[in-house]
Short mmCIF file of C-alpha atoms in Angstrom, two decimals:
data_model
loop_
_atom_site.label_atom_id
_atom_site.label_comp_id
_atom_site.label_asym_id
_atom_site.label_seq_id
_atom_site.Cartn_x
_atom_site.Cartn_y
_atom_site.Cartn_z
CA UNK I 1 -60.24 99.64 30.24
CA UNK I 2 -58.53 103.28 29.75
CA UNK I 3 -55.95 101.92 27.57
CA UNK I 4 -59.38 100.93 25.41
CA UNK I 5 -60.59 104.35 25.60
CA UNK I 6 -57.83 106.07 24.75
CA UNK I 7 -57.20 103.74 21.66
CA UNK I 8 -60.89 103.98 20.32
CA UNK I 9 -60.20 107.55 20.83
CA UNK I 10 -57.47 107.70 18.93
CA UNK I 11 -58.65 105.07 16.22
CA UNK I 12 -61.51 107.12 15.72
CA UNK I 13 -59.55 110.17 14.72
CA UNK I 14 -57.47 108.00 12.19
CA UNK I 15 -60.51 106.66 10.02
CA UNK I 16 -61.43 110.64 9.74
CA UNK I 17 -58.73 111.20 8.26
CA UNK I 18 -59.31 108.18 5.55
CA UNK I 19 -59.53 110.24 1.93
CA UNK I 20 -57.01 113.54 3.27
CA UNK I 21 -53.57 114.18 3.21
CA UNK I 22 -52.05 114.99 6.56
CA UNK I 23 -50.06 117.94 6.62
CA UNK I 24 -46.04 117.34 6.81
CA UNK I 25 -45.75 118.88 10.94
CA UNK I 26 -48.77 116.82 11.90
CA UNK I 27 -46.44 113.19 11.62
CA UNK I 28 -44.06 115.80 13.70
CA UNK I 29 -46.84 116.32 15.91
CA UNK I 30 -47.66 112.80 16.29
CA UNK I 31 -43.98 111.81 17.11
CA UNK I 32 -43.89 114.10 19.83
CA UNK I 33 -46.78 112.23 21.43
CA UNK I 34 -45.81 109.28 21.22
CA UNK I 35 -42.13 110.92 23.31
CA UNK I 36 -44.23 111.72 25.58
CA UNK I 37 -46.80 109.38 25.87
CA UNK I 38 -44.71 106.30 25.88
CA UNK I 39 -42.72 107.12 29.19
CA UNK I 40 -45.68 107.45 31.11
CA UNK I 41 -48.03 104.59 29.58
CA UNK I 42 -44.99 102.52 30.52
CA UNK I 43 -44.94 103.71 33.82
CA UNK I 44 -48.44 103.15 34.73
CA UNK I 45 -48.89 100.14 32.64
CA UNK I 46 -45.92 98.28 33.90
CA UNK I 47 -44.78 99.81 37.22
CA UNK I 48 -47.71 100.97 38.99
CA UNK I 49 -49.65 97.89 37.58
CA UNK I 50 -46.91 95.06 38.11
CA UNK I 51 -44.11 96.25 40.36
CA UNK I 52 -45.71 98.47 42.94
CA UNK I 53 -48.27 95.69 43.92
CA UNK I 54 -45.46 92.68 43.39
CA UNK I 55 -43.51 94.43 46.28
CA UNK I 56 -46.87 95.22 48.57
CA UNK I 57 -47.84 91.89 48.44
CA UNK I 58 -44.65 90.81 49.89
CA UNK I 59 -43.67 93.26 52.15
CA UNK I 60 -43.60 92.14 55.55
CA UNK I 61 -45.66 94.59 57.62
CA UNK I 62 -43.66 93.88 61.06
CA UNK I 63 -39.89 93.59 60.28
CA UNK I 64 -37.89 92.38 63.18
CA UNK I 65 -37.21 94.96 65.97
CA UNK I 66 -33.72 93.37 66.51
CA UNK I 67 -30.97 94.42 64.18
CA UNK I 68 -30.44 90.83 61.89
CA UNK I 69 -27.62 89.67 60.88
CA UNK I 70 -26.52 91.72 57.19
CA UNK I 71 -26.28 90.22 54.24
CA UNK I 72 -24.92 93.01 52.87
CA UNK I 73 -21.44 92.83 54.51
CA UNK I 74 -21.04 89.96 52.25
CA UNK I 75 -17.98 91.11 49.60
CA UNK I 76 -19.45 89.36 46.89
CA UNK I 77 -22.56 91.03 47.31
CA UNK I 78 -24.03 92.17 43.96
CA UNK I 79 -26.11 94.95 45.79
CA UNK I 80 -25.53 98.68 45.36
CA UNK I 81 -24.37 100.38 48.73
CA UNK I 82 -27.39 103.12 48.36
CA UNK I 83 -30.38 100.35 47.72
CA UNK I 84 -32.58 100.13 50.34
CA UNK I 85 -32.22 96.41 51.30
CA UNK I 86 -34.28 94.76 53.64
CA UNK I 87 -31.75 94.10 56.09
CA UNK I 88 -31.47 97.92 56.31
CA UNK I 89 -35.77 98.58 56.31
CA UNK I 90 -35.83 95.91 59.27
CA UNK I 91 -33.80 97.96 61.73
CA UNK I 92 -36.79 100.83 62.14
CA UNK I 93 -38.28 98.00 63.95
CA UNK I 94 -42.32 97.24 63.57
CA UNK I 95 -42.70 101.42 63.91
CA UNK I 96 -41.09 101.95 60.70
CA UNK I 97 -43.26 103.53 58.17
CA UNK I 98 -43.82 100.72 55.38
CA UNK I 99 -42.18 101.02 52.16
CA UNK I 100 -45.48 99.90 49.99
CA UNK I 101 -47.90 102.30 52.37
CA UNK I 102 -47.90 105.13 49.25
CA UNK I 103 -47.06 105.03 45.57
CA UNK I 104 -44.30 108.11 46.77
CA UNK I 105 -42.49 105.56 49.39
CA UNK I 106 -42.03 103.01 46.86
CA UNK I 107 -41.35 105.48 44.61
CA UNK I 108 -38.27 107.04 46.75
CA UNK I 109 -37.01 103.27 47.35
CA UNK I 110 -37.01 102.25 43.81
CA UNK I 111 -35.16 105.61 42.91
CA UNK I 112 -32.82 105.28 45.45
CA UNK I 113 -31.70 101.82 44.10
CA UNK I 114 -30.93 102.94 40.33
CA UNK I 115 -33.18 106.26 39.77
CA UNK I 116 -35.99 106.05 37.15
CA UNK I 117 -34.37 102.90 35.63
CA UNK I 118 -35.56 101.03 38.80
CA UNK I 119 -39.37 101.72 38.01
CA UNK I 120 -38.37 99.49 34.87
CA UNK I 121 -36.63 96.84 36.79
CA UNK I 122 -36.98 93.12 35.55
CA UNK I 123 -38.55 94.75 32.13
CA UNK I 124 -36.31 92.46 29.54
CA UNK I 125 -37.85 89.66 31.45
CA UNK I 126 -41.29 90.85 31.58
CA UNK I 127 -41.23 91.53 27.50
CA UNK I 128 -39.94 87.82 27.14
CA UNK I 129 -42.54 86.56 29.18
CA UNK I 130 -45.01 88.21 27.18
CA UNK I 131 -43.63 87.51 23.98
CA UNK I 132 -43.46 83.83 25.09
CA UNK I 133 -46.77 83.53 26.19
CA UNK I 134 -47.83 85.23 23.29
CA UNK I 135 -46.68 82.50 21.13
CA UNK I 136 -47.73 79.38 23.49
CA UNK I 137 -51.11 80.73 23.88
CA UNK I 138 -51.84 81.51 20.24
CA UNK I 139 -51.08 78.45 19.01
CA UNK I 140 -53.30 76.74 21.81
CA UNK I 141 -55.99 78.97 21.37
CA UNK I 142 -56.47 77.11 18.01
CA UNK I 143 -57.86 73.98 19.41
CA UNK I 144 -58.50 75.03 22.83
CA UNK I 145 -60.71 78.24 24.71
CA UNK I 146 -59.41 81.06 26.79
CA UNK I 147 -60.32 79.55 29.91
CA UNK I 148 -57.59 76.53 29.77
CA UNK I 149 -55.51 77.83 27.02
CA UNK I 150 -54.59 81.19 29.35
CA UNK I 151 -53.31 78.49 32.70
CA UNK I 152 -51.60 76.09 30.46
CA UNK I 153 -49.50 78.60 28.99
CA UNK I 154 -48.34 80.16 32.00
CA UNK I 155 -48.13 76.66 33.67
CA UNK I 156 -45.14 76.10 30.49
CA UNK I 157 -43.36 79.37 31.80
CA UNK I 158 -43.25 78.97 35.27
CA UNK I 159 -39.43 79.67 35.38
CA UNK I 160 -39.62 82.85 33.84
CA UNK I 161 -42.91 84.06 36.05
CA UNK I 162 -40.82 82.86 39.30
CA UNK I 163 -37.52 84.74 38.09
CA UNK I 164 -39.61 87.83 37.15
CA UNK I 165 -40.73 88.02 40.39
CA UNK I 166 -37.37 87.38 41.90
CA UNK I 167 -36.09 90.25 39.79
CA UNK I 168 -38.30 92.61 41.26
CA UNK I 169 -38.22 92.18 44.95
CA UNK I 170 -34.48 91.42 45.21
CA UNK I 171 -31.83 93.65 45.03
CA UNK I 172 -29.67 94.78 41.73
CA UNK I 173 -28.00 91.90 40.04
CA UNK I 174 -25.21 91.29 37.40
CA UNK I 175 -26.75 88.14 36.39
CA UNK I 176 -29.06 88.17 33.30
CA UNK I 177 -32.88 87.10 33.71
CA UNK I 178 -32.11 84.17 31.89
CA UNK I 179 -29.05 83.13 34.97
CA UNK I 180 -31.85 83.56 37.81
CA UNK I 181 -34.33 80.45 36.41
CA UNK I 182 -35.07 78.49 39.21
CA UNK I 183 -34.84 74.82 38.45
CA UNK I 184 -38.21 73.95 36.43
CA UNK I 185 -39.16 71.09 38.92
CA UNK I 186 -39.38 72.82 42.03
CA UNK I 187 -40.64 76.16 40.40
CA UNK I 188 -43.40 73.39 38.88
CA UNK I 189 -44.02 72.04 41.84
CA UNK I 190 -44.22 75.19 44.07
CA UNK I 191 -46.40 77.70 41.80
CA UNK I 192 -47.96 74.99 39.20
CA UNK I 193 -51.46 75.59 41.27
CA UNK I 194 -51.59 79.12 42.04
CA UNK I 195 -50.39 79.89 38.63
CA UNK I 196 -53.50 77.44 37.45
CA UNK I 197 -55.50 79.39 40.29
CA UNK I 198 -54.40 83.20 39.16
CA UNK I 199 -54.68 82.94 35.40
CA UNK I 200 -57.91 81.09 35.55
CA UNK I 201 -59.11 83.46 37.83
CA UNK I 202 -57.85 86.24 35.52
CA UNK I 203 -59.56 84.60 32.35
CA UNK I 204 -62.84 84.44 34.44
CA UNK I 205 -62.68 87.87 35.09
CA UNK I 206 -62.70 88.80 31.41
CA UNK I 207 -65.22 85.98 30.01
CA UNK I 208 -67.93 86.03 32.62
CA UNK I 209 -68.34 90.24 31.94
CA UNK I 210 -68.38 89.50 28.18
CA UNK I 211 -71.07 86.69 28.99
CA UNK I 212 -72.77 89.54 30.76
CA UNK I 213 -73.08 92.51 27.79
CA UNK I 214 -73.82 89.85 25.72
CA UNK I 215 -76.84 89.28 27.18
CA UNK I 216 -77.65 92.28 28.04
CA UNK I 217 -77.44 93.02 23.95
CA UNK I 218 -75.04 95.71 24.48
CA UNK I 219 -73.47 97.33 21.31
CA UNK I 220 -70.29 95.96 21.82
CA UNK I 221 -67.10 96.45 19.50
CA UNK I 222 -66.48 93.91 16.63
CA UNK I 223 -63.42 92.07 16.80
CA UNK I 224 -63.25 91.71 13.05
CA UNK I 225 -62.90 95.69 13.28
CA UNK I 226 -60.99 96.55 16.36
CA UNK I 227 -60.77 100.45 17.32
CA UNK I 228 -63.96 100.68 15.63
CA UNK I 229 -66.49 102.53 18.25
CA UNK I 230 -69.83 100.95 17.63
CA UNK I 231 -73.31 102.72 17.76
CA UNK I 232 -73.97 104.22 20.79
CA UNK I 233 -77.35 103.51 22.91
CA UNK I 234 -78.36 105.20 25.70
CA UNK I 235 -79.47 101.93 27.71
CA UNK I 236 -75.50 100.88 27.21
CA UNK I 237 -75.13 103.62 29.84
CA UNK I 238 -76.51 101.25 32.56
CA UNK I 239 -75.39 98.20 31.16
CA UNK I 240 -71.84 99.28 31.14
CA UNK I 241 -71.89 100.41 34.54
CA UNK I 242 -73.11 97.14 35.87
CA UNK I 243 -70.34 95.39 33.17
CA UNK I 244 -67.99 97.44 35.43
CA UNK I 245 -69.00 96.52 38.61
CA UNK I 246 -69.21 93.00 37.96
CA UNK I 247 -65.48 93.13 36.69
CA UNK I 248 -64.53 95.32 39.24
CA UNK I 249 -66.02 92.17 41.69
CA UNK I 250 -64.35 89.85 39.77
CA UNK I 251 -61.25 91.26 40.20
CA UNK I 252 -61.26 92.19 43.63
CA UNK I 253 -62.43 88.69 44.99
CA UNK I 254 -60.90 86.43 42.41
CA UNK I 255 -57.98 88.10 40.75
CA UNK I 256 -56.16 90.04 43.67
CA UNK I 257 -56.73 86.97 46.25
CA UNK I 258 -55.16 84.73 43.46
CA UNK I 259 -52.47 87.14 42.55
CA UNK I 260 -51.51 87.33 46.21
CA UNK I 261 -51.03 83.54 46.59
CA UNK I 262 -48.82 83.26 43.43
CA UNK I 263 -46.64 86.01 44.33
CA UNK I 264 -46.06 85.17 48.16
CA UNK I 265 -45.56 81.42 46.43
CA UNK I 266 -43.07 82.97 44.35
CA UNK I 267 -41.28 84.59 46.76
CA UNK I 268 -40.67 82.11 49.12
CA UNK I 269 -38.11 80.52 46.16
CA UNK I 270 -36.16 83.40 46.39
CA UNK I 271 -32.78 82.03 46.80
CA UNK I 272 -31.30 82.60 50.41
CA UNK I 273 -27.62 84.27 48.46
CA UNK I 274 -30.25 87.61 46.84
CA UNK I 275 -31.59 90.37 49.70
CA UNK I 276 -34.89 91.94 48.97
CA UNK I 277 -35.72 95.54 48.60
CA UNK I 278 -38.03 95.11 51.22
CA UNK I 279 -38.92 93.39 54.96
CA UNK I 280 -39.29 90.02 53.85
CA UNK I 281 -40.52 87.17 56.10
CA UNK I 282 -38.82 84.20 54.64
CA UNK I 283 -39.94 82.14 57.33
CA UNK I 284 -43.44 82.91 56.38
CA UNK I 285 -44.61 83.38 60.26
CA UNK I 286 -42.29 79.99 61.07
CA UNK I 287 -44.42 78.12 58.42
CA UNK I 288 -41.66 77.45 55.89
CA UNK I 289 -38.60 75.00 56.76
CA UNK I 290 -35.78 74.80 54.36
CA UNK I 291 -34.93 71.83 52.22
CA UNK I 292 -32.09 71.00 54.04
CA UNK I 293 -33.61 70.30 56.91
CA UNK I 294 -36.59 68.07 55.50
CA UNK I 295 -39.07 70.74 54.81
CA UNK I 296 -40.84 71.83 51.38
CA UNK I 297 -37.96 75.07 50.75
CA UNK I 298 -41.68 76.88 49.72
CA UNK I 299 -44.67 77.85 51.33
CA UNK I 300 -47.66 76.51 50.76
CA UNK I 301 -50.76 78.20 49.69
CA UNK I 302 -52.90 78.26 52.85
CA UNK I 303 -49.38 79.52 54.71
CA UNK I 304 -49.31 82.06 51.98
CA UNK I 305 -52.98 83.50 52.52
CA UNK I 306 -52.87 83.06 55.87
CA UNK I 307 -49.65 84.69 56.90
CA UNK I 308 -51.07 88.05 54.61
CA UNK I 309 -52.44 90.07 57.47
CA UNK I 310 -55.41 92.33 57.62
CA UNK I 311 -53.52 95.54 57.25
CA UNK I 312 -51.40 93.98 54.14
CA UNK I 313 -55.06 93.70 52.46
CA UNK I 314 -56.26 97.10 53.48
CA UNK I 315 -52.95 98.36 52.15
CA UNK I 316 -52.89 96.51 48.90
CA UNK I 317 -56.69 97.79 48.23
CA UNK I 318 -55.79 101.17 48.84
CA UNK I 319 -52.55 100.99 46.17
CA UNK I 320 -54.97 99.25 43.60
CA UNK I 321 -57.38 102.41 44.00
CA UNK I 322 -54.47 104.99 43.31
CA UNK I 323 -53.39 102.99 40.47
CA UNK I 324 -56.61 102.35 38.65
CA UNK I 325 -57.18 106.43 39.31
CA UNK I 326 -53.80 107.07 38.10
CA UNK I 327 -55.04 104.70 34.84
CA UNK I 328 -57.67 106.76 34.42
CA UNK I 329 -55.98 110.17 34.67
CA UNK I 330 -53.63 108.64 32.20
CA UNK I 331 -56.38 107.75 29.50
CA UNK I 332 -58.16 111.55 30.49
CA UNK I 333 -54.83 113.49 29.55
CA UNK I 334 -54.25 111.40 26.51
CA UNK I 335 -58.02 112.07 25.24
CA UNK I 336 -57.24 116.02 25.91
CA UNK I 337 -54.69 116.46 23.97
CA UNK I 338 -55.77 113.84 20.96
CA UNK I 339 -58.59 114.99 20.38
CA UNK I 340 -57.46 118.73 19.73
CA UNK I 341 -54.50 117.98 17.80
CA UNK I 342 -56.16 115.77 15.57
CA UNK I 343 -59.05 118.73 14.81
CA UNK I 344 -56.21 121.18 14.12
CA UNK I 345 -54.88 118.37 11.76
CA UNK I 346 -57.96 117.56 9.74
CA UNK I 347 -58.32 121.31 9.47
CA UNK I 348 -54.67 121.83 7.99
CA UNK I 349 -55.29 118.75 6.07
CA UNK I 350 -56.16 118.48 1.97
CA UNK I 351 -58.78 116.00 0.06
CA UNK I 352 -57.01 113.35 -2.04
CA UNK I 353 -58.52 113.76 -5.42
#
């Protein structure tokens, strides 16, 4: 929603400017913003929105008191000695202060691991994910709506979803994204429903508030036009608020519960060779038995809401809170300096004759 904002904002400052010629240090000036801008839209639009909650949703809120056996003494171990592995996190014992409890703790971790590179970890992945569901779901959205067109495209790229979340929770790697696929049929068979669940879910979220404006006639944007802001109305006041609160609803009780399913799903794939960056419960609370041994190798989805505890949801709620406010800070600070720059511009600027 801020990232709409900002870009109406900012769209509406380049159609004023339709007819003048901008002066030769305002491209300068717009450079600079984008040097600036582009760090931290990155930052809150792919770390605070994807990682942050990828590693609260698995975090195990009471690690092991015993000291486990390490990993990490492994020699072929691909982990850096400074990254904050889980085998290390478990030893503070079920007092330990959680990584995920504040945007700073995770922060610190993921620092520690790589320094600011690590708040972009698993990005190559998460830009060919995109790009390939890009593509699948365009060319299904031809002949088939949002609603099924959205699942069946993720349902195609269930490796890469898997490995992306592998990426993220595990420690450093040498091996490319591409290396850490799990095998399609047990990825399929693991996460084919809770992918179906989440991004059905997700597509629900957006249609059903649409549905909503709709018919409460609200002066919405035109697609055919996008940036353009339309007329404003001072009933849309109202109606946008309760727009909001029905997404924010949707989200909440659909979306999240969804997301937290597919992600614990995910996880429990991780292969038993990477350590996480985090107190993991592979066992799932003793609910998952390995392969070998005649089990499913995966947890299943009731395990995987089930065994996410009270405090894990309090905790995730809270981080979704600080991130949407951080969102909308983001989308504030943008709009302050935007809209100044761009008067000084069209001052400084001359009519094309």
């Amino acid at each position: 929603m801020y990232r709409d904002i900002a870009h109406a904002v900012y769209k509406r400052g380049e159609d004023s400017m339709a007819g003048y010629q901008m002066p030769g240090w305002g491209w300068g000036l717009l450079v600079l913003d984008i040097l600036v801008f582009l760090p931290l839209i990155l930052t809150v639009n792919y770390s605070l929105q994807h990682l942050f909650p990828t590693l609260a949703i698995v975090e195990d809120p009471n690690p092991p008191a015993y000291e486990p056996v390490s990993l990490n003494a492994d020699s072929e171990s691909l982990a850096e000695e400074n990254a904050p592995l889980a085998d290390e996190a478990a030893r503070g014992g079920s007092q330990a202060r959680l990584i995920t409890s504040s945007i700073r703790s995770t922060y610190r971790t993921l620092a520690a691991i790589s320094g600011w590179r690590s708040l972009f970890r698993g990005l190559a992945c998460y830009l060919a994910l995109t790009v390939a569901t890009g593509f699948i779901r365009g060319n299904l959205g031809i002949f088939l709506p949002s609603l099924i067109a959205g699942p069946v495209s993720a349902l195609a790229l269930t490796q890469l979803y898997t490995a992306w979340a592998h990426i993220v929770i595990s420690a450093p790697s040498s091996k490319t994204f591409w290396k850490r696929l799990p095998p399609f049929k047990k990825a399929f068979q693991a996460t084919a429903l809770p992918i179906v669940m989440y991004f059905f879910a997700a597509e629900l979220a957006a249609f059903i508030p649409k549905i909503l404006a709709y018919a409460m006639h609200m002066n919405l944007p035109d697609a055919g036009q996008p940036g353009t802001i339309p007329q404003a109305d001072k009933n849309d006041i109202w109606k946008g608020v309760l727009v909001l609160l029905l997404t924010l609803v949707l989200h909440i009780f659909l979306v999240i519960p969804t997301q937290v399913i597919l992600t614990r799903v995910q996880a429990s794939l991780l292969p038993d060779e990477d350590d996480t960056i985090v107190p993991f419960d592979r066992s799932f609370q003793g609910k998952v038995e390995p392969a070998i041994v005649g089990g499913k190798g995966f947890v299943t989805i009731k395990d995987a809401w089930q065994s996410f505890s009270r405090a894990s949801w309090v905790r995730l709620v809270k981080l979704y809170v600080k991130i949407f406010a951080a969102g909308m800070a983001l989308a504030f600070l943008w709009i302050a300096v935007i809209v100044p720059e761009m008067l000084l511009i069209m001052s400084h600027s001359k009519k094309i004759e």
